[in-house]
Short mmCIF file of C-alpha atoms and ligand atoms in Angstrom, two decimals:
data_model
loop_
_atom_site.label_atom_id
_atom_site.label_comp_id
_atom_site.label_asym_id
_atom_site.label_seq_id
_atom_site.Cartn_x
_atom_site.Cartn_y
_atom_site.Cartn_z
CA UNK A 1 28.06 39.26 -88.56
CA UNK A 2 25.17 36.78 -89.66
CA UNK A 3 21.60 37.45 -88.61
CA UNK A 4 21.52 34.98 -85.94
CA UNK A 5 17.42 35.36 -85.51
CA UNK A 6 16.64 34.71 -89.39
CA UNK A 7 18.95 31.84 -89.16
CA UNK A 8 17.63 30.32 -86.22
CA UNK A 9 13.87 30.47 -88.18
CA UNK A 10 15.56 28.27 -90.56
CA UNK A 11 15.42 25.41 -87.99
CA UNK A 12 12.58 23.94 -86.00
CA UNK A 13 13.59 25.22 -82.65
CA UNK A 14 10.08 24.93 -81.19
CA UNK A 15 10.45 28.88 -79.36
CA UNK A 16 11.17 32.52 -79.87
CA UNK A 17 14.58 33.72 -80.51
CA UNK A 18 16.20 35.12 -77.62
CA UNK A 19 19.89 36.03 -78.28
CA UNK A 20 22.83 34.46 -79.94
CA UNK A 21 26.44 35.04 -79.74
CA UNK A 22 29.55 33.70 -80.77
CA UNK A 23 30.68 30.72 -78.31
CA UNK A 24 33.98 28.62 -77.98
CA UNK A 25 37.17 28.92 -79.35
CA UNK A 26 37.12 26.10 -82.80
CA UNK A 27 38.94 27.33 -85.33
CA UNK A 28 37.58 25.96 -88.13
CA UNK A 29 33.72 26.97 -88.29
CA UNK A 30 31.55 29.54 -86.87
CA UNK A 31 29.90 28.35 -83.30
CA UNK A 32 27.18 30.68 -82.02
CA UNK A 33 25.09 30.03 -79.16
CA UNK A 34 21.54 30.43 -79.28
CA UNK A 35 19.12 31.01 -76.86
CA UNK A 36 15.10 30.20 -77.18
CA UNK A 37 12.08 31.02 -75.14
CA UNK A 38 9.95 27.73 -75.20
CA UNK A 39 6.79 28.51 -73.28
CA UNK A 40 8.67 29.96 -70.72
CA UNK A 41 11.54 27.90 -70.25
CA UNK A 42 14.75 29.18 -71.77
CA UNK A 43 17.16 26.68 -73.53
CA UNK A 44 19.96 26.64 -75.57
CA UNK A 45 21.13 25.19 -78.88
CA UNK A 46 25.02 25.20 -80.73
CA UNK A 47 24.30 27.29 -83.85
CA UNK A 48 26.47 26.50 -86.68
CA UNK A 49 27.94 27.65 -90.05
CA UNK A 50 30.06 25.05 -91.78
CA UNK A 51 33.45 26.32 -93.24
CA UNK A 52 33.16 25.64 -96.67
CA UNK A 53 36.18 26.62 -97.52
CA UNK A 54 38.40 23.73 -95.77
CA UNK A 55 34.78 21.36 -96.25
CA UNK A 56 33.82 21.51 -100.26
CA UNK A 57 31.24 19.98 -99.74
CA UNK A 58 29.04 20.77 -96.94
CA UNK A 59 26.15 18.31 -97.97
CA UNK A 60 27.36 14.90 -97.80
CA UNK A 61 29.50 16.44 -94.96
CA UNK A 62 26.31 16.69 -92.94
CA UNK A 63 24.61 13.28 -94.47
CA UNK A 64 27.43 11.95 -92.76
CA UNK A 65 27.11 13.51 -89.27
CA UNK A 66 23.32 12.52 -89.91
CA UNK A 67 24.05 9.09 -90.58
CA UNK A 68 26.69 8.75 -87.25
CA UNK A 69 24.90 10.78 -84.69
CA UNK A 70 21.42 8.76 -85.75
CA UNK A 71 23.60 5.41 -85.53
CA UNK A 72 24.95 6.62 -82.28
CA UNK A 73 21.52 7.53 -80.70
CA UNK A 74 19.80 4.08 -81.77
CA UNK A 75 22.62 1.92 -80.19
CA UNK A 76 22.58 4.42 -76.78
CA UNK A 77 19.09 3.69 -76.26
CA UNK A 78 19.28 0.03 -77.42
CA UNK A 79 21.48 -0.19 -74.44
CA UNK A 80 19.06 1.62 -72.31
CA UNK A 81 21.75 4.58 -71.63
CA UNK A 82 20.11 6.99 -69.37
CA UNK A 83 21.24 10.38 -70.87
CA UNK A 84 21.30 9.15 -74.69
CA UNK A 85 20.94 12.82 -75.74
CA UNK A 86 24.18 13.33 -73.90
CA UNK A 87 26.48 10.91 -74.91
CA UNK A 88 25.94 11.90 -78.10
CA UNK A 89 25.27 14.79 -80.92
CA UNK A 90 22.21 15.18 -82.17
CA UNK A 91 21.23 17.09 -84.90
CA UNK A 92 17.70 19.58 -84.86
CA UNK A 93 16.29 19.70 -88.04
CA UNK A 94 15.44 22.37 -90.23
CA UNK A 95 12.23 23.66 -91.04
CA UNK A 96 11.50 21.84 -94.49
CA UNK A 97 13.06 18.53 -92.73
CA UNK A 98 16.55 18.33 -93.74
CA UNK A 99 19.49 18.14 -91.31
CA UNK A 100 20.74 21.29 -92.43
CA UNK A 101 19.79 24.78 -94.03
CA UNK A 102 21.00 26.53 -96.60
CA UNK A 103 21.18 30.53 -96.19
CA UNK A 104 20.22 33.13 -99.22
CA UNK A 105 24.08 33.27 -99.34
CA UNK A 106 25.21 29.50 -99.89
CA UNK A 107 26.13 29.31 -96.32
CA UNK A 108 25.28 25.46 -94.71
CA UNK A 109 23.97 25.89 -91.44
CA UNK A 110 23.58 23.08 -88.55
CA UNK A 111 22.03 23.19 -85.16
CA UNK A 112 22.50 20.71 -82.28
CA UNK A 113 20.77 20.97 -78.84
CA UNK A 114 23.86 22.15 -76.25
CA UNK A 115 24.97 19.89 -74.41
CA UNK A 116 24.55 20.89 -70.59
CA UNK A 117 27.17 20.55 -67.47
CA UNK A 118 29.76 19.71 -69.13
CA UNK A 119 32.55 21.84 -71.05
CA UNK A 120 35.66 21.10 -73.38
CA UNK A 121 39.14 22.35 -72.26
CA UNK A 122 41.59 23.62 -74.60
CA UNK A 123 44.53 22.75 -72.54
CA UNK A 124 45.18 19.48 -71.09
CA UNK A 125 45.48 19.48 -66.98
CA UNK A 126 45.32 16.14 -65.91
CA UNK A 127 45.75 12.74 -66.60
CA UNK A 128 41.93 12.04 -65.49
CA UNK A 129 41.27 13.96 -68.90
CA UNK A 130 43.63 12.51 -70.53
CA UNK A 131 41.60 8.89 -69.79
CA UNK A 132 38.12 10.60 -70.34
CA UNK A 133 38.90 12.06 -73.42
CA UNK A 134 40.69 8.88 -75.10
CA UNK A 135 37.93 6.76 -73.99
CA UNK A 136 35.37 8.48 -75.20
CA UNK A 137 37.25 8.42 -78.83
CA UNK A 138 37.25 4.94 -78.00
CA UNK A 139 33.28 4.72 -77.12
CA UNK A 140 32.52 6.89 -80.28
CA UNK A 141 34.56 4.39 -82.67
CA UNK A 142 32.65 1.21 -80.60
CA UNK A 143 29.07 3.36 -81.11
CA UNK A 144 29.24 3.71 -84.75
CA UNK A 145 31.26 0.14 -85.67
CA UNK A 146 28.44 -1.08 -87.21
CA UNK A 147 27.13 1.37 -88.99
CA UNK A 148 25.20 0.26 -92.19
CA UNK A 149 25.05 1.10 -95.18
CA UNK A 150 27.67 3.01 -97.64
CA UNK A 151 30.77 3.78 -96.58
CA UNK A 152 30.84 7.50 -95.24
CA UNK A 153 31.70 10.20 -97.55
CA UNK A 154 35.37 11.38 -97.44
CA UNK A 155 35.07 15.00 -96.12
CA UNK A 156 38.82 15.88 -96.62
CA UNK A 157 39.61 13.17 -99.32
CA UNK A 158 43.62 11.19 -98.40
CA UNK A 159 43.14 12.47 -94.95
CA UNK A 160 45.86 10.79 -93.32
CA UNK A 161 47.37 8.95 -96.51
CA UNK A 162 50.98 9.91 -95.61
CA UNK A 163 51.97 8.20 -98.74
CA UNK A 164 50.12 11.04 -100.40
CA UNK A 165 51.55 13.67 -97.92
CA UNK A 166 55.02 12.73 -98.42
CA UNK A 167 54.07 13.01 -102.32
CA UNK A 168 53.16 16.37 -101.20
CA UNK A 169 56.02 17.19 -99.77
CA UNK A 170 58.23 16.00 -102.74
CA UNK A 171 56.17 18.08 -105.32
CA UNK A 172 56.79 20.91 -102.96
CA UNK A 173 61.23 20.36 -102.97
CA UNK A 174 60.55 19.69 -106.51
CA UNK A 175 58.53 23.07 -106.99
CA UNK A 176 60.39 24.95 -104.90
CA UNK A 177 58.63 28.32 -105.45
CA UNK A 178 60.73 30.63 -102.95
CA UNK A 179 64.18 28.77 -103.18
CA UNK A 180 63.53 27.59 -99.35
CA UNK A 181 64.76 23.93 -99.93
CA UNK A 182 68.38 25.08 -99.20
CA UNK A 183 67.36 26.21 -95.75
CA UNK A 184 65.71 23.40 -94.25
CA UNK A 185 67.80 20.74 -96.21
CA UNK A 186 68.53 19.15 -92.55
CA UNK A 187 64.37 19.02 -92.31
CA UNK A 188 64.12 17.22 -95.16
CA UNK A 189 66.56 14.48 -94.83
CA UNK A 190 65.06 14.06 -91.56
CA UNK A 191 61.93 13.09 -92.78
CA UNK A 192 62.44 11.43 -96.14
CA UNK A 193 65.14 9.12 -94.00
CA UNK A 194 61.73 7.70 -92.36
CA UNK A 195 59.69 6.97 -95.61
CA UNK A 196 59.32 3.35 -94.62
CA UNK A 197 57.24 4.13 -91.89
CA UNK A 198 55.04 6.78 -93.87
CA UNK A 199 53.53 3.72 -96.41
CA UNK A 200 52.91 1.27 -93.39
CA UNK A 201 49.38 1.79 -92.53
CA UNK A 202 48.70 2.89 -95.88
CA UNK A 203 49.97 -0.53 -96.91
CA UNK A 204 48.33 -2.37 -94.60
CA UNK A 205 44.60 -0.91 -95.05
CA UNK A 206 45.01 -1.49 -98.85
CA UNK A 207 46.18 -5.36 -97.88
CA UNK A 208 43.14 -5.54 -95.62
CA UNK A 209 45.31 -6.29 -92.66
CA UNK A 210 43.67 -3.45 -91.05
CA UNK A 211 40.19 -2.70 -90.80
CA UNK A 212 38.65 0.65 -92.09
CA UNK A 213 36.93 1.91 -89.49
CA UNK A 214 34.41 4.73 -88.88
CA UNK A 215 37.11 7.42 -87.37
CA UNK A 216 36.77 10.96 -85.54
CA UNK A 217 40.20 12.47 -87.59
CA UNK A 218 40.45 15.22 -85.40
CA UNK A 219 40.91 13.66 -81.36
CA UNK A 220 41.83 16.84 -79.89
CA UNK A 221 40.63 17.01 -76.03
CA UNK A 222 38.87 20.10 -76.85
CA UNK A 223 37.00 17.83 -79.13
CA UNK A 224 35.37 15.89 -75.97
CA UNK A 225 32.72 17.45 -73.57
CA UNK A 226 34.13 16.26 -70.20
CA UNK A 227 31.12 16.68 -67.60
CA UNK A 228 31.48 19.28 -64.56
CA UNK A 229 30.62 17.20 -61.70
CA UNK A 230 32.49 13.49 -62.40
CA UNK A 231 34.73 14.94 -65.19
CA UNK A 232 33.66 11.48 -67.55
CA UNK A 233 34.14 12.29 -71.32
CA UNK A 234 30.20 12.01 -71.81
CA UNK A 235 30.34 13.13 -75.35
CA UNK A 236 32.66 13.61 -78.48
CA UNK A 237 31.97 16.64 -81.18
CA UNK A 238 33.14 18.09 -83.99
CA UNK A 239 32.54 15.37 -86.49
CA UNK A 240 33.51 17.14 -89.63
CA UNK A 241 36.05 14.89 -90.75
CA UNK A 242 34.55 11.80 -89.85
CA UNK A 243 34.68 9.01 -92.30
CA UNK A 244 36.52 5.51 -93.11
CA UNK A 245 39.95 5.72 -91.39
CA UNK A 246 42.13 3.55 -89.11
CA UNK A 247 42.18 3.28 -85.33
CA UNK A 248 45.50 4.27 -85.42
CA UNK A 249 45.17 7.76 -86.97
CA UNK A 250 42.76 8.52 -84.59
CA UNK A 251 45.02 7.14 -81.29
CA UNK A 252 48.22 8.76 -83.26
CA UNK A 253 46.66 12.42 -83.14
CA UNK A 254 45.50 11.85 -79.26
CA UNK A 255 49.51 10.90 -78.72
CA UNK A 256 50.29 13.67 -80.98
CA UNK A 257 48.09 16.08 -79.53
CA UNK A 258 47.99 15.17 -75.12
CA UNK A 259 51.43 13.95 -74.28
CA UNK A 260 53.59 17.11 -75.17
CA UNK A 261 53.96 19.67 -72.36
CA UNK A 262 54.76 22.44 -75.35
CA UNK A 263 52.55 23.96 -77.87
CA UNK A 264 52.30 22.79 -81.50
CA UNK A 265 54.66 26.24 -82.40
CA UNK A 266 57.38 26.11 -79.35
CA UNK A 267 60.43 27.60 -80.30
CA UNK A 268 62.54 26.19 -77.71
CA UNK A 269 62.55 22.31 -78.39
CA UNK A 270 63.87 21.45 -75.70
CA UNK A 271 60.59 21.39 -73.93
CA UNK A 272 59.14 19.13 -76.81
CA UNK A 273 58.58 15.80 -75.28
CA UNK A 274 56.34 12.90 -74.86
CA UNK A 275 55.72 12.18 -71.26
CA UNK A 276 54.74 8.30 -70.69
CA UNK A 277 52.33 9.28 -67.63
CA UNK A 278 50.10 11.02 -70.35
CA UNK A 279 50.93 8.01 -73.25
CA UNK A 280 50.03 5.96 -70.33
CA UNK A 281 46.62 7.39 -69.43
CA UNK A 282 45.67 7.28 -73.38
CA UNK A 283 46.19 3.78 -73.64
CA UNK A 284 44.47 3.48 -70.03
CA UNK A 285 41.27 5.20 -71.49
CA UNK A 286 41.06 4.34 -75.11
CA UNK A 287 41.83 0.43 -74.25
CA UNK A 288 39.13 0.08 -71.70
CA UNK A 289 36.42 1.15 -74.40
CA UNK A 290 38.23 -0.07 -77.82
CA UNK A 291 39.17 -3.60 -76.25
CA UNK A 292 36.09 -5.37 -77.38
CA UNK A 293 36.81 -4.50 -81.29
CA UNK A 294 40.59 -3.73 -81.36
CA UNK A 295 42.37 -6.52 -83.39
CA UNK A 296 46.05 -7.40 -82.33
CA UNK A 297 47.83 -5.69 -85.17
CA UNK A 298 45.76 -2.54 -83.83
CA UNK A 299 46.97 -3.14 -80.30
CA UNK A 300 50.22 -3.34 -81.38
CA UNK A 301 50.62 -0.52 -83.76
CA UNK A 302 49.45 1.90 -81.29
CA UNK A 303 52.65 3.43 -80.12
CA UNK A 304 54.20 3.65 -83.52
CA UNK A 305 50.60 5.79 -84.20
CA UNK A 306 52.01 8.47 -82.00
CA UNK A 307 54.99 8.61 -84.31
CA UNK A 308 53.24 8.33 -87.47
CA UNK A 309 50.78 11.13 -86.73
CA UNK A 310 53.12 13.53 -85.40
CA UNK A 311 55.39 12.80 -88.75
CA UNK A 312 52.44 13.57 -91.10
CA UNK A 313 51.83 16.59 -89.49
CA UNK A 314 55.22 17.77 -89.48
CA UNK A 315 55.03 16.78 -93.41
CA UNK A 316 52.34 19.01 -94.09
CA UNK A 317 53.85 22.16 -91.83
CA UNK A 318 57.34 21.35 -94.03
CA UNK A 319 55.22 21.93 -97.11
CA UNK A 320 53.29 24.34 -96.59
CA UNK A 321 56.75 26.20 -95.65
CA UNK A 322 58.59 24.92 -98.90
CA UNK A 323 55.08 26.15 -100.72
CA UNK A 324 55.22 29.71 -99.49
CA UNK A 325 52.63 29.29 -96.10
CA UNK A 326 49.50 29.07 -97.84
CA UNK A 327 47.68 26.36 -95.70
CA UNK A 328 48.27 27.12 -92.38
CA UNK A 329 47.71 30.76 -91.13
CA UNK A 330 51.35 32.08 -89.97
CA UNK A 331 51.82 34.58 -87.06
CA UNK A 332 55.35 34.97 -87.88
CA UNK A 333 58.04 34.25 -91.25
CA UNK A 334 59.09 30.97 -90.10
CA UNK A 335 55.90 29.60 -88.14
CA UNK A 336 55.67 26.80 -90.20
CA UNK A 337 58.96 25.51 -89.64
CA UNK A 338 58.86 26.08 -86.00
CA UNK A 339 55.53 23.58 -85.96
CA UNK A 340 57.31 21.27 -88.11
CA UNK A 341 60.54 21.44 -85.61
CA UNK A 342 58.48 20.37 -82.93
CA UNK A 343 56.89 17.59 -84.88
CA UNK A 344 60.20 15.90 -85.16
CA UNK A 345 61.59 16.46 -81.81
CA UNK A 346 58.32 14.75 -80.58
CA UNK A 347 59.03 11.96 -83.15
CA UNK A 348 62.86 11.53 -81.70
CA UNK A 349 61.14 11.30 -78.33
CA UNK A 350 58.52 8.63 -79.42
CA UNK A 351 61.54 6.90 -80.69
CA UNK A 352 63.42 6.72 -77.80
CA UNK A 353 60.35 6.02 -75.78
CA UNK A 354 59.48 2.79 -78.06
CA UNK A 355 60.43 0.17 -75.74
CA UNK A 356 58.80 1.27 -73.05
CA UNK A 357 55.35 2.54 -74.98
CA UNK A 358 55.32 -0.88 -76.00
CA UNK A 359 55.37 -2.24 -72.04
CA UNK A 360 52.85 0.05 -71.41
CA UNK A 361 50.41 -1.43 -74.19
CA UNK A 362 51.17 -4.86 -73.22
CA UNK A 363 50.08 -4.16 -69.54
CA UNK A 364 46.44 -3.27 -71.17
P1 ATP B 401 38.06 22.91 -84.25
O1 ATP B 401 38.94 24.09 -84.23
O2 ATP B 401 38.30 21.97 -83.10
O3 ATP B 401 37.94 22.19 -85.57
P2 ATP B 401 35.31 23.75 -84.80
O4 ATP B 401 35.41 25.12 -85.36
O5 ATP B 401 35.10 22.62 -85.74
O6 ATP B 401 36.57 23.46 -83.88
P3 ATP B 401 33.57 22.67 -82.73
O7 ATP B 401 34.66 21.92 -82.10
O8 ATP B 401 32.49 21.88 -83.40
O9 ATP B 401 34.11 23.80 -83.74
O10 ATP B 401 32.83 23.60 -81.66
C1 ATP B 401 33.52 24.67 -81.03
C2 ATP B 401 33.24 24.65 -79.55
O11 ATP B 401 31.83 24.82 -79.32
C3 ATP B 401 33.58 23.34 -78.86
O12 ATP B 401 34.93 23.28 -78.48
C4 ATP B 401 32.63 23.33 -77.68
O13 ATP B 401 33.18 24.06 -76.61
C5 ATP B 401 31.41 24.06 -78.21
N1 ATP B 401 30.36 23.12 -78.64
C6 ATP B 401 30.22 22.53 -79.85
N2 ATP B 401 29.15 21.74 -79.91
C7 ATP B 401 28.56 21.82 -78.67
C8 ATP B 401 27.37 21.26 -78.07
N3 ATP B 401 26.56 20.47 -78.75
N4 ATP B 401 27.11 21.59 -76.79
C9 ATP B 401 27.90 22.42 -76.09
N5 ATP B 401 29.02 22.98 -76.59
C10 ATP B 401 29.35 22.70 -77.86
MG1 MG B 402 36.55 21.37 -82.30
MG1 MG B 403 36.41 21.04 -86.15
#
């Protein structure tokens, strides 16, 4: 357990240290939530220690979030938003000035005010959230469109490059390091038969038919706060892995991640499927915000995003299974395959969904 107190002294939190305890339920970093007597008045702040393990490099990491939530901020209050400190993050700085702080162990701390009446949700209820969440992904990409300067540092460097993931995944039936190729042979025809579709954004970023954009990379709902009275998606978080990406990735993992009734590891496939109410509400959301900078070959890519997300991340659970499970943490011997099971009986129901997906879009 980290010494939340001498941690908290790091940053200028303008108060005595009341408590702090672990909050949420991210995977990927440590989230404490700190409490601070200011003259009286208690408040809270999101306490953070960056996972260097999965982010190298936790500098530019946070010049990045810097650099957005700043951008973000300026263009809320240039458009005279009446809770700019809730629509987006904001970063408290540390004592010498930096966004950041660095502990006597290496560790990279960050701490952003908490963001009040209003909560994530880790599973997906309604459709309303459904809307909320994908247009606030939507508002987020419109906030930070123009932002200036460099492009943003590459956090998790060939992100979504499925060319490089399907590389991956041929280095790992090449390697073969537990002789579990002839197992899942059926997998991986399955996905090699659709390697035309893994080079096509690739392919057309690198022709410049699509714009790079400034991208979230991780559109989970439990990645928006959705507020407790009106249920709006006020405010997206976790921007670890933003940097230059397409639109698409970041509508493909919403598809990938809200239109499923089964979890990411169901063993029963059967109840894998993409239900066009949800698909529907998505497109209902993220359109209404991402209208005024979408171009057409966006608009019309965004069903086939659904399919292309869901097939990179069934990719990477194939080979991490072929490589011995050494990415993803397993629960049992053939997790990994069970995730990337689902991914493609998700993909066969995009497919057979096209038609219609397409229809929907065209009504937006
Ligand atoms: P993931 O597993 O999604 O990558 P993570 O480990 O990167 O998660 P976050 O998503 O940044 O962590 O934060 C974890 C949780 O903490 C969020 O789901 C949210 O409930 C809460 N949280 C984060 N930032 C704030 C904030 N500024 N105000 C209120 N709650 C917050
Ligand atoms: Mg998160
Ligand atoms: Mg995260």
């Amino acid at each position: 357990m980290h010494d939340l107190k001498a941690v908290s002294s790091l940053f200028d939190l303008r108060g005595d240290f009341v408590q702090g305890y672990s909050y949420g339920s991210g995977h990927i970093n440590d989230t404490y939530c700190v409490w601070v007597d200011q003259a009286g008045l208690r408040i809270r702040y999101i306490l953070q220690r960056v996972n260097h393990n999965v982010f190298r490099q936790p500098i530019p990491l946070m010049e990045n979030v810097k650099r957005v939530t700043d951008h973000a901020l300026k263009r809320l209050k240039e458009e005279n938003c009446p809770e700019a400190y809730r629509r987006t993050l904001t970063l408290v700085p540390a004592v010498d000035g930096k966004p950041y702080a660095l502990d006597a162990d290496g560790n990279c701390w960050r701490v952003y005010p908490f963001i009040e009446r209003a909560r994530t949700y880790d599973q997906i209820e309604t459709t309303k959230q459904c809307v909320e969440a994908a247009r606030a992904f939507g508002d987020f990409q419109k906030l930070t469109a123009d932002l200036p300067g460099e492009p943003l540092f590459e956090t998790i460097p060939n992100f979504h490059n499925t060319t490089s993931r399907l590389a991956a995944l041929k280095d790992a039936i090449q390697a073969d390091p537990l002789g579990r190729v002839k197992e899942v042979q059926k997998e991986i025809d399955w996905y090699l038969s659709r390697e035309a579709d893994c080079h096509l954004v690739v392919d057309y970023l690198k022709s410049g038919e699509l714009p790079l954009r400034c991208t979230h990379n991780d559109t989970k709902l439990n990645n928006v706060m959705l507020d407790d009275v009106t249920g709006e998606g006020i405010c997206v978080i976790d921007l670890d892995t933003t940097m230059p990406g397409s639109a698409i990735y970041d509508f493909g993992d919403m598809i990938r991640t809200a239109t499923s009734p089964a979890a990411e590891d169901e063993k029963d496939i059967s109840k894998v499927t993409m239900r066009m109410f949800m698909f529907e509400a998505l497109v209902q959301g993220y359109v209404s915000s991402a209208k005024s900078f979408l171009t057409p070959l966006e608009k019309s890519l965004l069903p086939f995003s659904g399919k292309l997300l869901t097939m990179e991340c069934g990719i990477r659970f194939l080979t991490d299974y072929l490589s011995g499970d050494v990415y993803f943490k397993i629960h049992r011997p053939e997790h990994n395959l069970d995730r990337c099971r689902t991914q493609m009986a998700l993909v066969e129901s995009i497919e057979a969904q096209m038609d219609e997906m397409k229809a929907v879009v065209d009504r937006y």
